[in-house]
PDB file of C-alpha atoms in Angstrom:
ATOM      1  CA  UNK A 317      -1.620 -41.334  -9.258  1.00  0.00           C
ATOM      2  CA  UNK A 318      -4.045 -39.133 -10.966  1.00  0.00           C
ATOM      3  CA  UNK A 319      -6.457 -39.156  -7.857  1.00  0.00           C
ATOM      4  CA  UNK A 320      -4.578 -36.892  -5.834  1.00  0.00           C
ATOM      5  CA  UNK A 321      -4.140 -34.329  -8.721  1.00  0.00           C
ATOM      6  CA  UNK A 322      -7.603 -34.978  -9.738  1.00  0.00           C
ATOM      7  CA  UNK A 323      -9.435 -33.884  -6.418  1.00  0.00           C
ATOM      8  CA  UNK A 324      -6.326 -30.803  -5.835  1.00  0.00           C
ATOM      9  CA  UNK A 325      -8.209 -27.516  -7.046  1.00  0.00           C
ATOM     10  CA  UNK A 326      -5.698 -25.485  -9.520  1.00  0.00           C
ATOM     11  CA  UNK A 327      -3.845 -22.059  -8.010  1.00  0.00           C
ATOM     12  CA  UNK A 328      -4.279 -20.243 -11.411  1.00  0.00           C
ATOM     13  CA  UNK A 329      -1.780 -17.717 -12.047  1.00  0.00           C
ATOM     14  CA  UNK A 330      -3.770 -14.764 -11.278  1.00  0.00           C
ATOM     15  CA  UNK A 331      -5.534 -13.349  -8.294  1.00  0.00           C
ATOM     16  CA  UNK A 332      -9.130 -11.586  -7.846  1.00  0.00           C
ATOM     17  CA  UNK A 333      -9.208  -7.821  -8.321  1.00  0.00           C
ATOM     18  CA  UNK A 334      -9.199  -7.826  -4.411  1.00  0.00           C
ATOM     19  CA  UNK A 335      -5.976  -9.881  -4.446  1.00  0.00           C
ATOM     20  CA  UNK A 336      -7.491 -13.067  -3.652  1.00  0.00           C
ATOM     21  CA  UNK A 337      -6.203 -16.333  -5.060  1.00  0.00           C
ATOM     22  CA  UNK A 338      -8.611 -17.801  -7.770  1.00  0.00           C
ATOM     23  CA  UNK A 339      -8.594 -21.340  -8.457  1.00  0.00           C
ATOM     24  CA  UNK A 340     -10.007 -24.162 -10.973  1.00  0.00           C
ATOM     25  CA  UNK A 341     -11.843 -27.185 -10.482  1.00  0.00           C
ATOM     26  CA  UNK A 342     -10.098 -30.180 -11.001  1.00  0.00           C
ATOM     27  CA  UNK A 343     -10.244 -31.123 -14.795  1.00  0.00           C
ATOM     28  CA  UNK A 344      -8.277 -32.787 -17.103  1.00  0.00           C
ATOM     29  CA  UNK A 345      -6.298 -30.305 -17.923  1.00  0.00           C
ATOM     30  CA  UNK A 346      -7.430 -29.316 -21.458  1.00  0.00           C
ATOM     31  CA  UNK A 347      -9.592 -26.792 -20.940  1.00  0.00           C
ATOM     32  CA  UNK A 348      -9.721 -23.052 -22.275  1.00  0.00           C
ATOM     33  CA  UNK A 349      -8.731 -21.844 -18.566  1.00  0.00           C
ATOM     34  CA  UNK A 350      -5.870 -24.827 -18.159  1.00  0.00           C
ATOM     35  CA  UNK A 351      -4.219 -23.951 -21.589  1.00  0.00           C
ATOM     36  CA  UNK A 352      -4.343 -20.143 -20.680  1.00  0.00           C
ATOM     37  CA  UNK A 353      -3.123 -20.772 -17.220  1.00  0.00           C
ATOM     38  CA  UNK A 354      -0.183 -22.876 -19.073  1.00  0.00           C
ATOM     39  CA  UNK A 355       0.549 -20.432 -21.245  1.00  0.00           C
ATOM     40  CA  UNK A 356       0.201 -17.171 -18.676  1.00  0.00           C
ATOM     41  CA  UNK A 357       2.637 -19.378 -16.561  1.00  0.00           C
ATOM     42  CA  UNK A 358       4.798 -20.176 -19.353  1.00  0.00           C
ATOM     43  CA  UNK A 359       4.976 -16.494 -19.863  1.00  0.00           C
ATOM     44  CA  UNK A 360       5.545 -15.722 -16.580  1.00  0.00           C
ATOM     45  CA  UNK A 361       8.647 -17.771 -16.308  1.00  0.00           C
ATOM     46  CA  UNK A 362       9.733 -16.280 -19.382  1.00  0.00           C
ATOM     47  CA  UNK A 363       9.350 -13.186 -17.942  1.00  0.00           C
ATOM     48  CA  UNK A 364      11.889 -13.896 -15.559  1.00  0.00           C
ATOM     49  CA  UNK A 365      14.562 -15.488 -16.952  1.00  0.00           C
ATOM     50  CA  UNK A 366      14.963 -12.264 -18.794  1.00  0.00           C
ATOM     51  CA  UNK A 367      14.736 -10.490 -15.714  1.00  0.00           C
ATOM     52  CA  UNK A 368      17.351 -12.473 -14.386  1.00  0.00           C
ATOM     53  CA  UNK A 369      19.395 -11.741 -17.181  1.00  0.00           C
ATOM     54  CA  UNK A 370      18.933  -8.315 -17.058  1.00  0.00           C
ATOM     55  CA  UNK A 371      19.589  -8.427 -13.615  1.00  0.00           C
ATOM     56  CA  UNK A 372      23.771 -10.021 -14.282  1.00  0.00           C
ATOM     57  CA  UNK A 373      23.854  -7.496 -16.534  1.00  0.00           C
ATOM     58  CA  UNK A 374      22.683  -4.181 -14.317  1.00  0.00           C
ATOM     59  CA  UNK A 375      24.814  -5.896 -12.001  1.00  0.00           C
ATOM     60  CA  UNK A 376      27.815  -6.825 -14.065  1.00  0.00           C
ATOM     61  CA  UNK A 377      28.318  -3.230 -14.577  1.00  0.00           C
ATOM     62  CA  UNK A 378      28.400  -1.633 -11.256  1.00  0.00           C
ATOM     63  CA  UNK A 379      27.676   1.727 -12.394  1.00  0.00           C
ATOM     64  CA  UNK A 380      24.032   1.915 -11.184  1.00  0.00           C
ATOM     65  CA  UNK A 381      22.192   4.246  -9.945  1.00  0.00           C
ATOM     66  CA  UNK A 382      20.012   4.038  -6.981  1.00  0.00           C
ATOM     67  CA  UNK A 383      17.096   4.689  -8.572  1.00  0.00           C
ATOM     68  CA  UNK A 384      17.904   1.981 -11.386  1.00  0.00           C
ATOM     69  CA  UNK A 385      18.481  -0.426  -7.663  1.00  0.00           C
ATOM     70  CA  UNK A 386      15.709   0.213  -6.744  1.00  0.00           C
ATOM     71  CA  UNK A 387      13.402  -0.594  -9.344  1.00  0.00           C
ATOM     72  CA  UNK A 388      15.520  -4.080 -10.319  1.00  0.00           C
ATOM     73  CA  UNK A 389      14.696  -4.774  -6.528  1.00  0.00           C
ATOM     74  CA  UNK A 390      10.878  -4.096  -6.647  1.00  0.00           C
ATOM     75  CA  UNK A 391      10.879  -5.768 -10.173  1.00  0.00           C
ATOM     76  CA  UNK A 392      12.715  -8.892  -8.961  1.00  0.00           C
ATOM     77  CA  UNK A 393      10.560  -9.247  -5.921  1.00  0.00           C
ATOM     78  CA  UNK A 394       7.502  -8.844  -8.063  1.00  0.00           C
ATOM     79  CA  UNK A 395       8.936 -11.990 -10.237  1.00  0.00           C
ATOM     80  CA  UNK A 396       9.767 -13.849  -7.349  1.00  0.00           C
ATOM     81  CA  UNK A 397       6.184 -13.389  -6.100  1.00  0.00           C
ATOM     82  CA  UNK A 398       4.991 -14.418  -9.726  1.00  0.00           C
ATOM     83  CA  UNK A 399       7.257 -17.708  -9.487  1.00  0.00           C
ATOM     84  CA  UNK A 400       6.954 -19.187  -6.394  1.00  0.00           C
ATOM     85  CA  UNK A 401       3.068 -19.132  -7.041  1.00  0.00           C
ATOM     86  CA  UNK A 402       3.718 -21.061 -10.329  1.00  0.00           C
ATOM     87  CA  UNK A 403       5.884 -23.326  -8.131  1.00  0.00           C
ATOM     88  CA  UNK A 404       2.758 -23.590  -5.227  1.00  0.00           C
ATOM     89  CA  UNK A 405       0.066 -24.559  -7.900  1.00  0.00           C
ATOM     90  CA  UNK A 406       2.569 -27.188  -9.725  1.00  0.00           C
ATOM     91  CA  UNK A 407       3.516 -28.438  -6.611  1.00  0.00           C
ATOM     92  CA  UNK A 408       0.076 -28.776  -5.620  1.00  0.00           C
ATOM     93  CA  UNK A 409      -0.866 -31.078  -8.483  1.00  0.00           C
ATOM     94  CA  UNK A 410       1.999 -33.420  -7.713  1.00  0.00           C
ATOM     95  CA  UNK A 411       0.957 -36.955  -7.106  1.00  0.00           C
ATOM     96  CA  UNK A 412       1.545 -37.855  -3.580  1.00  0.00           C
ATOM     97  CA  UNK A 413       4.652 -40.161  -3.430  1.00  0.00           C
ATOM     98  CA  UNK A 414       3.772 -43.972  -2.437  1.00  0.00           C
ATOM     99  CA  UNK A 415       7.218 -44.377  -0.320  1.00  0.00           C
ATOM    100  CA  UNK A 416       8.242 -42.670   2.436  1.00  0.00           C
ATOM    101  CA  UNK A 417      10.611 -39.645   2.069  1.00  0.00           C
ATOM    102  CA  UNK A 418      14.190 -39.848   2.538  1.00  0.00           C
ATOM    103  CA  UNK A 419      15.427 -39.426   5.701  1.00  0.00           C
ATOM    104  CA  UNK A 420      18.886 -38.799   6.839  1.00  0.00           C
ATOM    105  CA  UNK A 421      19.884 -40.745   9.671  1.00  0.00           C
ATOM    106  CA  UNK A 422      22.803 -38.256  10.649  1.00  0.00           C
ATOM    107  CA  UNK A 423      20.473 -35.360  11.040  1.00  0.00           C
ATOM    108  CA  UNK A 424      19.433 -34.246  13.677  1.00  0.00           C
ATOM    109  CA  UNK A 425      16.637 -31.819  14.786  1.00  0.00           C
ATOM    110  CA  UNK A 426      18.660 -30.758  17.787  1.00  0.00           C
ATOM    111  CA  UNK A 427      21.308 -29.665  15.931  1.00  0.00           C
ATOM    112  CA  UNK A 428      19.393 -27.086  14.193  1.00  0.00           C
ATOM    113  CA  UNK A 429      17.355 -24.961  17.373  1.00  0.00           C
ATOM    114  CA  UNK A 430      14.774 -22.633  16.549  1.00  0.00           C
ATOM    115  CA  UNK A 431      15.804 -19.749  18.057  1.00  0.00           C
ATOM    116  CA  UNK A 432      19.655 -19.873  16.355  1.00  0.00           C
ATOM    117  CA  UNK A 433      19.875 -16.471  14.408  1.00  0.00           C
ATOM    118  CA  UNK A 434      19.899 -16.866  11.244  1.00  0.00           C
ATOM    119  CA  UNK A 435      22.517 -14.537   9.328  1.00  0.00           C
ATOM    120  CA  UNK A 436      21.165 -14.773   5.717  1.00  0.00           C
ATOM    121  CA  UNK A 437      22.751 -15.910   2.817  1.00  0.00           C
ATOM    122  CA  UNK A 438      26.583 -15.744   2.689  1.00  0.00           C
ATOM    123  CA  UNK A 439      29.196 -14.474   0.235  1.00  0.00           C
ATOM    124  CA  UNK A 440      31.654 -16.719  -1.572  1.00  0.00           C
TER     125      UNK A 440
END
């Protein structure tokens, strides 16, 4: 199981000054640059649980302005950004299952055709 994480170079939580992704060579994991990827991530996530939170509260009591909308918006994005690149480089150093993914039998790729519109997410 290790092989596949061991050869799978490590998205570190940070990008060049250019913006380009940086990564580290496989390792076991206990190095200075692991443990302060782990904890930048760890902070990271942190980061936006409280934004979250923030967020239900800003919400919650629908007496914002649009500047204060605006910068929740740009600050959430900025989180989700931060996030779903924790999520790629974990994801990345997943072992590679040894079955076959699930497949459900009653779904079909026709039913689903690429050029249906999609609306975006729906209210309750």
């Amino acid at each position: 199981m290790r092989d596949h994480a061991d050869r799978t170079p490590r998205l570190l939580p940070w990008t060049t000054p250019e913006g380009n992704p940086c990564f580290l060579l496989p390792s076991d994991g206990t190095g200075y640059v692991s443990r302060l990827a782990d904890r930048l991530e760890a902070e990271q996530l942190g980061s936006a649980a409280v934004l979250i939170e923030d967020a239900e509260r800003v919400l919650a009591d629908r007496s914002w302005t649009p500047g204060e909308l605006h910068l929740l918006t740009v600050e959430l994005k900025n989180s989700l950004v931060t996030t779903h690149r924790v999520a790629e480089s974990r994801g990345a150093r997943l072992p590679v299952p040894a079955y076959e993914p699930y497949e459900d039998p009653d779904d079909d790729p026709e039913d689903y055709p690429e050029d249906a519109p999609d609306d975006g997410p729906r209210r309750p």
